[in-house]
Coordinates of C-alpha atoms in Angstrom, one line a residue:
X79 CA 3.2 -19.5 0.3
X80 CA 0.6 -21.3 2.3
X81 CA -2.4 -23.0 0.7
X82 CA -4.8 -20.5 -0.8
X83 CA -7.5 -21.7 1.5
X84 CA -5.6 -20.2 4.4
X85 CA -5.3 -16.8 2.8
X86 CA -7.8 -14.0 3.2
X87 CA -7.7 -10.4 1.9
X88 CA -9.9 -8.0 3.9
X89 CA -10.5 -4.2 3.8
X90 CA -9.9 -2.6 7.2
X91 CA -12.7 -0.1 8.1
X92 CA -12.7 -0.3 11.9
X93 CA -10.2 1.3 14.2
X94 CA -9.5 -2.0 16.0
X95 CA -8.6 -3.6 12.6
X96 CA -6.3 -0.7 11.7
X97 CA -4.6 -1.0 15.1
X98 CA -3.9 -4.7 14.4
X99 CA -2.2 -3.7 11.1
X100 CA -0.1 -1.0 12.7
X101 CA 2.9 -3.2 13.7
X102 CA 3.3 -4.3 10.0
X103 CA 2.7 -0.8 8.6
X104 CA 5.3 0.5 11.1
X105 CA 7.9 -1.6 9.4
X106 CA 7.4 0.6 6.3
X107 CA 6.6 3.8 8.2
X108 CA 8.8 3.7 11.3
X109 CA 8.3 7.5 11.9
X110 CA 4.7 7.0 12.8
X111 CA 3.3 6.5 16.3
X112 CA 0.1 4.5 16.6
X113 CA -1.9 7.6 17.3
X114 CA -0.6 9.6 14.4
X115 CA -1.1 6.5 12.1
X116 CA -4.7 6.2 13.2
X117 CA -5.4 9.9 12.8
X118 CA -3.9 9.9 9.3
X119 CA -5.8 6.7 8.2
X120 CA -9.0 8.1 9.6
X121 CA -8.7 11.4 7.8
X122 CA -7.5 9.9 4.6
X123 CA -10.4 7.4 4.6
X124 CA -12.9 10.2 5.1
X125 CA -11.4 12.9 2.8
X126 CA -9.3 11.0 0.2
X127 CA -11.2 7.7 -0.1
X128 CA -8.0 5.9 1.2
X129 CA -8.5 2.2 1.4
X130 CA -6.5 -0.2 3.6
X131 CA -6.4 -3.9 3.0
X132 CA -4.6 -6.7 4.7
X133 CA -3.6 -10.2 3.6
X134 CA -4.1 -12.7 6.4
X135 CA -2.4 -16.1 6.4
X136 CA -3.9 -18.5 8.9
X137 CA -5.4 -15.5 10.8
X138 CA -2.1 -13.6 11.0
X139 CA -1.4 -10.4 9.0
X140 CA 1.2 -11.1 6.4
X141 CA 1.0 -7.9 4.3
X142 CA -0.8 -4.5 4.2
X143 CA -1.6 -2.2 1.3
X144 CA -3.1 1.3 1.4
X145 CA -4.2 3.0 -1.8
X146 CA -6.4 5.8 -3.1
X147 CA -8.5 6.1 -6.3
X148 CA -7.4 9.3 -8.1
X149 CA -7.8 11.3 -11.3
X150 CA -5.1 13.4 -12.8
X151 CA -4.5 14.8 -16.3
X152 CA -1.3 12.7 -16.6
X153 CA -2.7 9.3 -15.7
X154 CA -6.5 9.9 -16.0
X155 CA -8.4 7.7 -13.7
X156 CA -6.0 5.5 -11.7
X157 CA -5.1 3.9 -8.3
X158 CA -2.2 5.3 -6.3
X159 CA -0.6 2.8 -4.0
X160 CA 0.5 4.8 -1.0
X161 CA 1.7 1.9 1.2
X162 CA 2.7 -1.7 0.5
X163 CA 4.5 -3.8 3.1
X164 CA 5.0 -7.5 3.9
X165 CA 5.9 -8.5 7.4
X166 CA 9.7 -8.7 7.5
X167 CA 9.5 -12.2 8.9
X168 CA 7.2 -13.3 6.0
X169 CA 8.9 -11.8 2.9
X170 CA 9.6 -13.7 -0.3
X171 CA 6.6 -15.9 0.1
X172 CA 4.4 -14.2 -2.6
X173 CA 2.3 -12.2 -0.2
X174 CA 3.1 -8.8 -1.8
X175 CA 2.4 -10.2 -5.3
X176 CA -0.9 -11.7 -4.1
X177 CA -2.0 -8.4 -2.5
X178 CA -0.9 -6.2 -5.4
X179 CA -2.6 -8.5 -7.9
X180 CA -5.8 -8.2 -5.8
X181 CA -5.6 -4.4 -6.1
X182 CA -5.1 -4.7 -9.9
X183 CA -8.3 -6.8 -10.1
X184 CA -10.1 -4.4 -7.7
X185 CA -9.1 -1.5 -9.9
X186 CA -10.2 -3.2 -13.1
X187 CA -13.6 -4.0 -11.6
X188 CA -14.1 -0.4 -10.5
X189 CA -13.2 1.0 -13.9
X190 CA -9.6 2.1 -13.3
X191 CA -7.1 1.7 -16.1
X192 CA -3.8 2.1 -14.3
X193 CA -2.1 1.5 -10.9
X194 CA 0.8 3.7 -9.9
X195 CA 3.2 3.9 -6.9
X196 CA 6.4 5.4 -5.8
X197 CA 9.2 3.6 -4.0
X198 CA 12.1 5.1 -2.1
X199 CA 15.4 5.3 -4.0
X200 CA 17.1 3.0 -1.5
X201 CA 14.5 0.2 -1.8
X202 CA 16.3 -1.7 -4.6
X203 CA 14.7 -5.1 -3.7
X204 CA 11.3 -3.5 -4.0
X205 CA 12.2 -2.0 -7.3
X206 CA 13.2 -5.4 -8.7
X207 CA 9.9 -6.8 -7.4
X208 CA 7.8 -4.1 -9.1
X209 CA 9.7 -4.2 -12.4
X210 CA 10.6 -7.9 -12.7
X211 CA 7.8 -9.7 -11.0
X212 CA 4.8 -7.3 -11.3
X213 CA 5.7 -5.7 -14.7
X214 CA 5.7 -2.1 -13.6
X215 CA 7.5 0.5 -15.7
X216 CA 9.7 3.2 -14.3
X217 CA 8.1 6.4 -15.8
X218 CA 9.1 9.3 -13.6
X219 CA 10.8 10.6 -10.5
X220 CA 8.9 11.9 -7.5
X221 CA 10.1 15.2 -6.0
X222 CA 9.1 16.6 -2.7
X223 CA 9.8 19.9 -0.9
X224 CA 9.5 20.0 2.9
X225 CA 7.9 23.3 3.6
X226 CA 8.9 23.2 7.3
X227 CA 12.6 23.3 6.1
X228 CA 12.1 25.6 3.1
X229 CA 14.5 28.3 2.3

């Protein structure tokens, strides 16, 4: 990874900033168009307190993370990581670790005790990263029902 002096983590709050992050986010969420992405980010920021941060290296976006503070009976007060992606041309340089560690510190400073996330079954490299490098535990499966295709 580059010298720490060239790295900057910044919260994205303006539409222009979110647009700049879209090409990286689209690597994780290829089903989204830019307009749908912007609509979802805007609504989630307003209604769900969704936060979007980027890690810049020498002014270029290297990684993006989106998360929401939440409260459930299972976890209590925690952070749910919705999206975490490193630019495919910049992987294995420690950017994801740096960004996720930043979120851990942000969570602690804001009084959250846990950080949770889900990862697609096919993303085995990501699973190794979460378990081996970031010390996450596999505690459950996530199930989803598509109500548009319900029987």
